[in-house]
Short mmCIF file of N, CA, C and O in Angstrom, two decimals:
data_model
loop_
_atom_site.label_atom_id
_atom_site.label_comp_id
_atom_site.label_asym_id
_atom_site.label_seq_id
_atom_site.Cartn_x
_atom_site.Cartn_y
_atom_site.Cartn_z
N MET A 1 -5.01 39.88 9.80
CA MET A 1 -3.41 39.86 9.62
C MET A 1 -2.76 38.56 10.10
O MET A 1 -2.02 38.32 9.55
N LEU A 2 -3.24 38.38 11.66
CA LEU A 2 -2.31 37.49 12.43
C LEU A 2 -2.77 36.05 11.54
O LEU A 2 -1.77 35.04 11.69
N VAL A 3 -3.63 35.64 11.01
CA VAL A 3 -4.09 34.63 10.55
C VAL A 3 -3.46 34.39 8.97
O VAL A 3 -3.17 33.38 8.73
N VAL A 4 -3.30 35.29 8.36
CA VAL A 4 -2.34 35.26 6.92
C VAL A 4 -1.07 34.87 7.07
O VAL A 4 -0.55 34.07 6.64
N ARG A 5 -0.37 35.31 8.55
CA ARG A 5 0.66 35.29 8.22
C ARG A 5 1.22 34.20 9.20
O ARG A 5 1.95 33.26 8.40
N SER A 6 0.24 33.47 10.03
CA SER A 6 0.04 32.29 10.51
C SER A 6 0.15 31.09 9.04
O SER A 6 0.65 30.12 9.28
N VAL A 7 -1.04 31.77 8.48
CA VAL A 7 -0.98 30.67 7.31
C VAL A 7 0.40 30.18 6.21
O VAL A 7 0.84 29.32 5.67
N ALA A 8 0.69 31.60 6.14
CA ALA A 8 1.95 31.53 5.18
C ALA A 8 3.03 30.86 5.86
O ALA A 8 3.82 30.17 4.79
N LEU A 9 3.15 31.14 7.27
CA LEU A 9 4.37 30.41 7.75
C LEU A 9 4.12 29.14 8.17
O LEU A 9 5.16 28.36 7.96
N PHE A 10 2.60 28.05 7.85
CA PHE A 10 2.53 26.80 7.79
C PHE A 10 2.91 26.31 6.51
O PHE A 10 3.39 25.50 6.27
N LEU A 11 2.70 27.24 5.23
CA LEU A 11 2.93 26.92 4.03
C LEU A 11 4.68 26.86 3.96
O LEU A 11 4.92 25.70 3.08
N VAL A 12 5.22 28.08 4.58
CA VAL A 12 6.93 27.78 4.57
C VAL A 12 7.34 26.81 5.40
O VAL A 12 8.21 25.89 4.68
N ALA A 13 6.73 26.19 6.33
CA ALA A 13 6.95 25.23 7.29
C ALA A 13 7.13 23.79 5.75
O ALA A 13 7.72 22.91 6.34
N ALA A 14 5.84 23.45 5.60
CA ALA A 14 5.02 22.49 4.74
C ALA A 14 6.39 22.32 3.97
O ALA A 14 6.83 21.09 3.62
N LEU A 15 6.96 23.65 2.92
CA LEU A 15 7.68 24.03 1.73
C LEU A 15 9.19 22.91 2.25
O LEU A 15 9.65 22.17 1.76
N PHE A 16 9.67 23.32 3.53
CA PHE A 16 10.83 23.05 4.24
C PHE A 16 10.74 21.59 4.48
O PHE A 16 11.72 20.77 4.23
N GLU A 17 9.83 20.83 5.38
CA GLU A 17 9.79 19.81 5.98
C GLU A 17 9.17 18.89 5.08
O GLU A 17 10.16 17.73 4.62
N ILE A 18 8.41 18.87 3.88
CA ILE A 18 7.90 18.11 2.89
C ILE A 18 9.07 17.86 1.71
O ILE A 18 9.91 16.98 1.08
N GLY A 19 9.78 19.36 1.59
CA GLY A 19 10.83 19.26 0.41
C GLY A 19 12.12 18.36 1.25
O GLY A 19 12.92 17.94 0.40
N GLY A 20 11.96 19.11 2.70
CA GLY A 20 13.20 18.21 3.29
C GLY A 20 13.26 16.46 3.13
O GLY A 20 14.39 15.45 2.98
N ALA A 21 12.13 15.96 3.20
CA ALA A 21 11.84 14.56 3.59
C ALA A 21 11.97 13.78 2.22
O ALA A 21 12.25 12.95 2.19
N TRP A 22 11.15 14.82 1.39
CA TRP A 22 11.89 14.40 -0.61
C TRP A 22 13.05 13.96 -0.76
O TRP A 22 13.58 13.27 -0.95
N LEU A 23 13.96 14.94 -0.47
CA LEU A 23 15.08 15.65 -0.35
C LEU A 23 16.36 13.88 0.07
O LEU A 23 16.78 13.46 -0.69
N VAL A 24 15.58 13.61 0.92
CA VAL A 24 16.20 12.70 1.98
C VAL A 24 15.91 11.31 1.13
O VAL A 24 16.61 10.18 0.78
N TRP A 25 14.58 11.27 0.78
CA TRP A 25 14.02 9.97 0.20
C TRP A 25 14.51 9.78 -1.40
O TRP A 25 15.11 8.79 -1.72
N GLN A 26 14.83 11.08 -1.82
CA GLN A 26 15.69 10.81 -3.24
C GLN A 26 17.04 10.40 -3.02
O GLN A 26 17.67 9.64 -4.06
N GLY A 27 17.59 10.96 -1.86
CA GLY A 27 18.99 10.79 -1.98
C GLY A 27 19.40 8.88 -1.54
O GLY A 27 20.51 8.55 -2.06
N ILE A 28 18.38 8.69 -0.45
CA ILE A 28 18.74 7.33 -0.27
C ILE A 28 17.79 6.12 -1.17
O ILE A 28 18.57 5.07 -1.82
N ARG A 29 16.46 6.46 -1.31
CA ARG A 29 15.74 5.53 -2.25
C ARG A 29 16.05 5.81 -3.96
O ARG A 29 15.72 4.68 -4.26
N GLU A 30 16.39 6.66 -4.11
CA GLU A 30 16.73 6.80 -5.71
C GLU A 30 18.15 6.72 -6.09
O GLU A 30 18.59 7.24 -6.91
N HIS A 31 18.80 6.53 -4.89
CA HIS A 31 20.07 6.96 -5.01
C HIS A 31 21.32 7.80 -5.62
O HIS A 31 21.78 7.48 -6.52
N ARG A 32 20.58 9.16 -5.31
CA ARG A 32 21.50 10.49 -5.86
C ARG A 32 21.97 10.99 -5.22
O ARG A 32 22.97 11.81 -5.27
N GLY A 33 22.54 9.93 -4.31
CA GLY A 33 23.63 10.85 -3.13
C GLY A 33 23.43 11.28 -1.89
O GLY A 33 22.56 11.98 -1.37
N TRP A 34 24.83 11.43 -1.23
CA TRP A 34 24.45 12.30 -0.06
C TRP A 34 24.32 14.06 0.23
O TRP A 34 24.07 14.52 0.87
N ILE A 35 24.74 14.69 -1.25
CA ILE A 35 24.28 16.00 -1.36
C ILE A 35 22.58 16.01 -1.21
O ILE A 35 22.22 16.92 -0.52
N TRP A 36 21.99 15.47 -1.75
CA TRP A 36 20.76 15.32 -1.41
C TRP A 36 20.27 14.94 -0.13
O TRP A 36 19.30 15.84 0.35
N ILE A 37 20.74 14.18 0.53
CA ILE A 37 20.43 13.67 2.15
C ILE A 37 20.99 15.09 2.79
O ILE A 37 20.10 15.40 3.73
N GLY A 38 21.82 15.36 2.46
CA GLY A 38 22.35 16.83 3.36
C GLY A 38 21.56 18.24 3.20
O GLY A 38 21.10 18.42 3.92
N ALA A 39 21.09 18.17 1.87
CA ALA A 39 20.37 19.17 1.65
C ALA A 39 19.15 19.25 2.28
O ALA A 39 18.12 20.08 2.84
N GLY A 40 18.51 18.01 2.49
CA GLY A 40 17.23 17.58 2.88
C GLY A 40 17.21 17.98 4.31
O GLY A 40 15.92 18.10 5.04
N VAL A 41 18.34 17.14 4.89
CA VAL A 41 18.65 17.43 6.38
C VAL A 41 18.41 18.90 7.13
O VAL A 41 17.75 19.41 7.80
N ILE A 42 19.37 20.11 6.05
CA ILE A 42 19.10 21.33 6.18
C ILE A 42 17.53 21.76 6.36
O ILE A 42 17.28 22.59 7.01
N ALA A 43 17.33 21.24 5.05
CA ALA A 43 15.73 21.76 4.99
C ALA A 43 14.97 21.34 6.29
O ALA A 43 14.01 22.17 6.72
N LEU A 44 14.97 20.14 6.78
CA LEU A 44 14.32 19.64 7.85
C LEU A 44 14.79 20.57 9.18
O LEU A 44 13.65 20.93 9.94
N GLY A 45 15.91 21.06 9.32
CA GLY A 45 16.20 21.90 10.41
C GLY A 45 15.66 23.37 9.76
O GLY A 45 15.04 24.12 10.92
N ALA A 46 15.66 24.06 9.11
CA ALA A 46 15.03 24.81 9.04
C ALA A 46 13.47 24.79 9.03
O ALA A 46 12.76 26.36 9.57
N TYR A 47 12.66 23.82 8.69
CA TYR A 47 11.41 23.66 9.01
C TYR A 47 11.24 23.86 10.60
O TYR A 47 10.03 24.54 11.46
N GLY A 48 12.03 23.02 11.30
CA GLY A 48 11.93 23.25 12.86
C GLY A 48 11.85 24.85 13.23
O GLY A 48 11.05 25.48 14.16
N PHE A 49 12.60 25.75 12.50
CA PHE A 49 12.82 27.05 13.18
C PHE A 49 11.88 27.57 12.70
O PHE A 49 11.17 28.78 13.61
N VAL A 50 11.07 27.47 11.48
CA VAL A 50 9.98 28.28 10.90
C VAL A 50 8.69 27.99 11.57
O VAL A 50 7.85 29.03 11.99
N ALA A 51 8.71 26.99 12.12
CA ALA A 51 7.30 26.32 13.13
C ALA A 51 7.17 27.44 14.34
O ALA A 51 6.34 27.47 14.88
N THR A 52 8.39 27.42 15.08
CA THR A 52 8.76 28.66 16.10
C THR A 52 8.29 30.04 15.92
O THR A 52 8.21 30.52 16.72
N LEU A 53 8.35 30.44 14.13
CA LEU A 53 7.84 31.66 14.36
C LEU A 53 6.06 31.93 14.30
O LEU A 53 5.75 32.93 14.20
N GLN A 54 5.42 31.10 14.38
CA GLN A 54 4.00 31.01 14.67
C GLN A 54 3.44 32.01 16.02
O GLN A 54 4.13 31.99 16.98
N PRO A 55 2.70 32.95 15.59
CA PRO A 55 2.37 33.69 16.23
C PRO A 55 1.18 33.17 18.08
O PRO A 55 2.01 33.44 18.73
N ASP A 56 1.12 31.95 17.66
CA ASP A 56 0.36 31.18 19.02
C ASP A 56 1.47 30.43 19.60
O ASP A 56 2.39 30.04 19.25
N ALA A 57 1.75 30.77 20.92
CA ALA A 57 2.93 30.42 21.72
C ALA A 57 2.57 28.68 22.11
O ALA A 57 3.36 28.39 22.90
N GLU A 58 1.44 28.05 21.99
CA GLU A 58 1.33 26.77 22.20
C GLU A 58 1.76 25.79 21.56
O GLU A 58 1.46 25.50 20.12
N PHE A 59 2.90 25.38 21.77
CA PHE A 59 3.43 24.34 20.89
C PHE A 59 2.56 23.08 20.18
O PHE A 59 2.51 22.60 19.40
N GLY A 60 1.75 22.64 21.41
CA GLY A 60 1.14 21.32 20.92
C GLY A 60 0.04 21.81 20.06
O GLY A 60 -0.29 21.03 18.90
N ARG A 61 -0.37 22.89 20.10
CA ARG A 61 -1.39 23.49 19.18
C ARG A 61 -0.78 23.83 17.87
O ARG A 61 -1.44 23.37 16.75
N VAL A 62 0.32 24.14 17.77
CA VAL A 62 0.91 24.78 16.48
C VAL A 62 1.14 23.61 15.72
O VAL A 62 0.88 23.35 14.36
N LEU A 63 1.72 22.41 16.33
CA LEU A 63 1.92 20.82 15.60
C LEU A 63 0.82 20.39 15.26
O LEU A 63 0.99 19.84 14.13
N ALA A 64 0.29 20.12 16.19
CA ALA A 64 -1.13 19.27 15.91
C ALA A 64 -1.52 20.35 14.76
O ALA A 64 -2.23 19.45 14.01
N ALA A 65 -1.98 21.62 14.49
CA ALA A 65 -2.56 22.07 13.67
C ALA A 65 -1.51 22.22 12.23
O ALA A 65 -2.31 21.55 11.15
N TYR A 66 -0.45 21.79 12.32
CA TYR A 66 0.62 21.76 11.03
C TYR A 66 0.43 20.72 10.68
O TYR A 66 -0.26 20.23 9.46
N GLY A 67 -0.39 19.03 11.44
CA GLY A 67 -0.39 17.88 10.73
C GLY A 67 -1.08 18.26 9.84
O GLY A 67 -0.89 17.50 8.97
N GLY A 68 -2.34 19.14 9.77
CA GLY A 68 -3.09 18.84 8.52
C GLY A 68 -2.88 19.34 7.30
O GLY A 68 -2.85 18.92 6.21
N VAL A 69 -1.68 20.55 7.62
CA VAL A 69 -1.24 21.29 6.15
C VAL A 69 -0.07 20.45 5.78
O VAL A 69 -0.09 19.96 4.28
N PHE A 70 0.77 19.35 6.85
CA PHE A 70 1.33 18.44 6.34
C PHE A 70 0.91 17.46 5.35
O PHE A 70 1.40 16.93 4.35
N VAL A 71 -0.34 16.99 5.59
CA VAL A 71 -0.87 16.29 5.00
C VAL A 71 -1.52 16.38 3.81
O VAL A 71 -1.05 15.75 2.81
N ALA A 72 -2.03 17.61 3.95
CA ALA A 72 -2.50 18.49 2.23
C ALA A 72 -1.16 18.47 1.58
O ALA A 72 -1.34 18.17 0.25
N GLY A 73 -0.22 19.02 2.15
CA GLY A 73 1.10 19.19 1.27
C GLY A 73 1.91 18.20 0.98
O GLY A 73 2.28 18.63 -0.47
N SER A 74 1.98 17.33 1.91
CA SER A 74 2.45 16.10 1.22
C SER A 74 1.39 15.84 -0.05
O SER A 74 2.34 14.92 -1.52
N ILE A 75 -0.03 15.57 -0.15
CA ILE A 75 -0.48 14.91 -1.51
C ILE A 75 0.06 16.20 -2.67
O ILE A 75 0.25 15.67 -3.82
N ALA A 76 0.05 17.40 -2.34
CA ALA A 76 0.52 18.19 -3.51
C ALA A 76 1.87 18.09 -3.87
O ALA A 76 1.75 18.17 -5.16
N TRP A 77 2.68 18.00 -3.04
CA TRP A 77 4.19 17.83 -3.54
C TRP A 77 4.09 16.34 -4.53
O TRP A 77 4.84 16.59 -5.23
N GLY A 78 3.51 15.64 -3.87
CA GLY A 78 3.43 13.94 -4.75
C GLY A 78 2.87 14.40 -5.86
O GLY A 78 3.45 14.09 -7.30
N MET A 79 2.20 15.26 -6.39
CA MET A 79 1.44 15.55 -7.46
C MET A 79 2.05 16.12 -8.41
O MET A 79 2.57 15.77 -9.39
N VAL A 80 2.85 17.37 -7.76
CA VAL A 80 4.37 18.04 -8.62
C VAL A 80 5.23 17.33 -9.09
O VAL A 80 5.84 17.39 -10.15
N ALA A 81 6.11 16.85 -7.75
CA ALA A 81 7.14 16.48 -8.04
C ALA A 81 7.25 14.82 -8.63
O ALA A 81 8.45 14.79 -9.60
N ASP A 82 6.17 14.40 -8.30
CA ASP A 82 6.33 12.72 -8.60
C ASP A 82 5.44 12.51 -9.56
O ASP A 82 5.21 10.97 -9.66
N GLY A 83 4.25 12.97 -9.97
CA GLY A 83 3.17 12.54 -10.95
C GLY A 83 2.00 11.94 -10.16
O GLY A 83 1.44 11.14 -10.97
N TYR A 84 2.15 11.94 -8.98
CA TYR A 84 1.35 11.70 -8.06
C TYR A 84 -0.25 11.75 -8.33
O TYR A 84 -0.47 13.00 -8.45
N ARG A 85 -1.70 10.62 -8.76
CA ARG A 85 -2.42 11.25 -8.88
C ARG A 85 -3.33 10.73 -7.68
O ARG A 85 -3.76 9.92 -7.69
N PRO A 86 -4.04 11.60 -6.80
CA PRO A 86 -4.70 11.45 -5.97
C PRO A 86 -6.18 11.18 -6.12
O PRO A 86 -6.84 11.69 -6.96
N ASP A 87 -6.56 9.92 -5.50
CA ASP A 87 -8.31 9.85 -5.79
C ASP A 87 -8.75 10.64 -4.59
O ASP A 87 -8.66 11.62 -3.93
N ARG A 88 -10.32 10.48 -5.18
CA ARG A 88 -11.28 11.11 -4.37
C ARG A 88 -10.85 11.16 -2.85
O ARG A 88 -11.40 12.08 -1.82
N TRP A 89 -10.93 9.98 -2.10
CA TRP A 89 -10.76 10.07 -1.15
C TRP A 89 -9.30 10.41 -0.45
O TRP A 89 -9.51 10.88 0.68
N ASP A 90 -8.66 10.86 -1.40
CA ASP A 90 -6.74 11.22 -0.66
C ASP A 90 -7.31 12.99 -0.98
O ASP A 90 -7.00 13.94 0.30
N VAL A 91 -8.16 13.53 -1.76
CA VAL A 91 -8.50 14.86 -1.34
C VAL A 91 -9.59 14.85 -0.28
O VAL A 91 -9.14 15.79 0.04
N MET A 92 -10.67 13.83 -0.17
CA MET A 92 -11.30 14.61 0.93
C MET A 92 -10.59 14.38 2.39
O MET A 92 -11.00 15.06 3.30
N GLY A 93 -9.81 13.26 2.87
CA GLY A 93 -8.98 13.23 3.52
C GLY A 93 -8.42 14.36 3.67
O GLY A 93 -8.37 15.16 5.18
N ALA A 94 -7.45 14.89 2.85
CA ALA A 94 -6.82 16.52 2.85
C ALA A 94 -7.49 17.49 3.09
O ALA A 94 -7.06 17.97 4.53
N LEU A 95 -8.70 17.19 2.66
CA LEU A 95 -9.72 18.37 3.09
C LEU A 95 -10.21 18.60 4.51
O LEU A 95 -10.00 19.55 5.08
N ILE A 96 -10.36 17.16 5.23
CA ILE A 96 -10.50 17.08 6.61
C ILE A 96 -9.56 17.65 6.98
O ILE A 96 -10.24 18.58 8.11
N CYS A 97 -8.15 17.24 6.85
CA CYS A 97 -7.66 17.75 7.70
C CYS A 97 -7.21 19.03 7.87
O CYS A 97 -6.94 19.58 9.00
N LEU A 98 -7.44 19.96 6.61
CA LEU A 98 -7.18 21.18 6.92
C LEU A 98 -8.64 22.00 7.40
O LEU A 98 -7.97 22.83 8.07
N LEU A 99 -9.54 21.30 7.01
CA LEU A 99 -10.53 21.28 8.23
C LEU A 99 -10.32 21.88 9.41
O LEU A 99 -10.25 22.16 10.47
N GLY A 100 -9.75 20.65 9.98
CA GLY A 100 -8.87 20.32 11.37
C GLY A 100 -8.10 21.14 12.02
O GLY A 100 -7.97 21.76 13.24
N MET A 101 -7.04 21.33 10.83
CA MET A 101 -6.16 22.94 10.85
C MET A 101 -6.91 24.07 11.56
O MET A 101 -6.46 24.62 12.69
N ALA A 102 -7.98 24.50 10.96
CA ALA A 102 -8.66 25.71 11.01
C ALA A 102 -9.09 25.90 12.09
O ALA A 102 -9.04 26.69 12.84
N LEU A 103 -9.61 24.45 12.45
CA LEU A 103 -10.74 24.57 14.19
C LEU A 103 -9.43 24.70 15.20
O LEU A 103 -9.82 25.34 16.16
N ILE A 104 -8.49 24.02 14.97
CA ILE A 104 -7.27 23.91 16.21
C ILE A 104 -6.79 25.53 15.99
O ILE A 104 -6.56 26.18 17.14
N MET A 105 -6.39 26.10 15.10
CA MET A 105 -5.75 27.24 15.07
C MET A 105 -6.53 28.38 15.53
O MET A 105 -6.09 29.70 15.79
N TYR A 106 -7.49 28.74 14.56
CA TYR A 106 -8.49 29.53 14.01
C TYR A 106 -9.97 29.74 14.68
O TYR A 106 -10.39 30.72 14.91
N ALA A 107 -10.39 29.11 15.87
CA ALA A 107 -11.70 28.89 16.22
C ALA A 107 -11.43 29.83 17.50
O ALA A 107 -10.64 29.77 17.77
N PRO A 108 -12.49 30.40 17.59
CA PRO A 108 -12.75 31.80 18.53
C PRO A 108 -12.49 31.30 20.25
O PRO A 108 -13.55 30.09 20.10
N ARG A 109 -11.57 31.42 20.93
CA ARG A 109 -11.55 30.69 22.21
C ARG A 109 -11.92 31.83 23.43
O ARG A 109 -11.49 33.14 22.96
N GLY A 110 -12.67 31.53 24.22
CA GLY A 110 -13.00 32.48 25.21
C GLY A 110 -11.64 32.84 26.49
O GLY A 110 -11.81 32.26 27.34
N ARG A 111 -10.88 33.64 25.67
CA ARG A 111 -9.67 34.16 26.87
C ARG A 111 -10.05 35.11 27.36
O ARG A 111 -10.33 36.22 26.87
#
């Protein structure tokens, strides 16, 4: 059950971080204005809060593992929000990152 909770928290964190960065990007690069930028900043703050809810207490481990979720999530976000079409190397790289995330977070440790 802890793994399911952890994965769900990673997904929520990715939604806030990637979504927040996308909103800031839209506000600045696409000239959508300060409301978009402000919403992005709020979402990025929410990401920081959600990351603290992970069951593992090791900051470095949680953030390192989240990196894999961020990579895969960014590609997925680009596909949905911007029509980005990843090639096989994008997909393979994202899968490798997710494998790394799983090893970092969920490998059995002799504690």
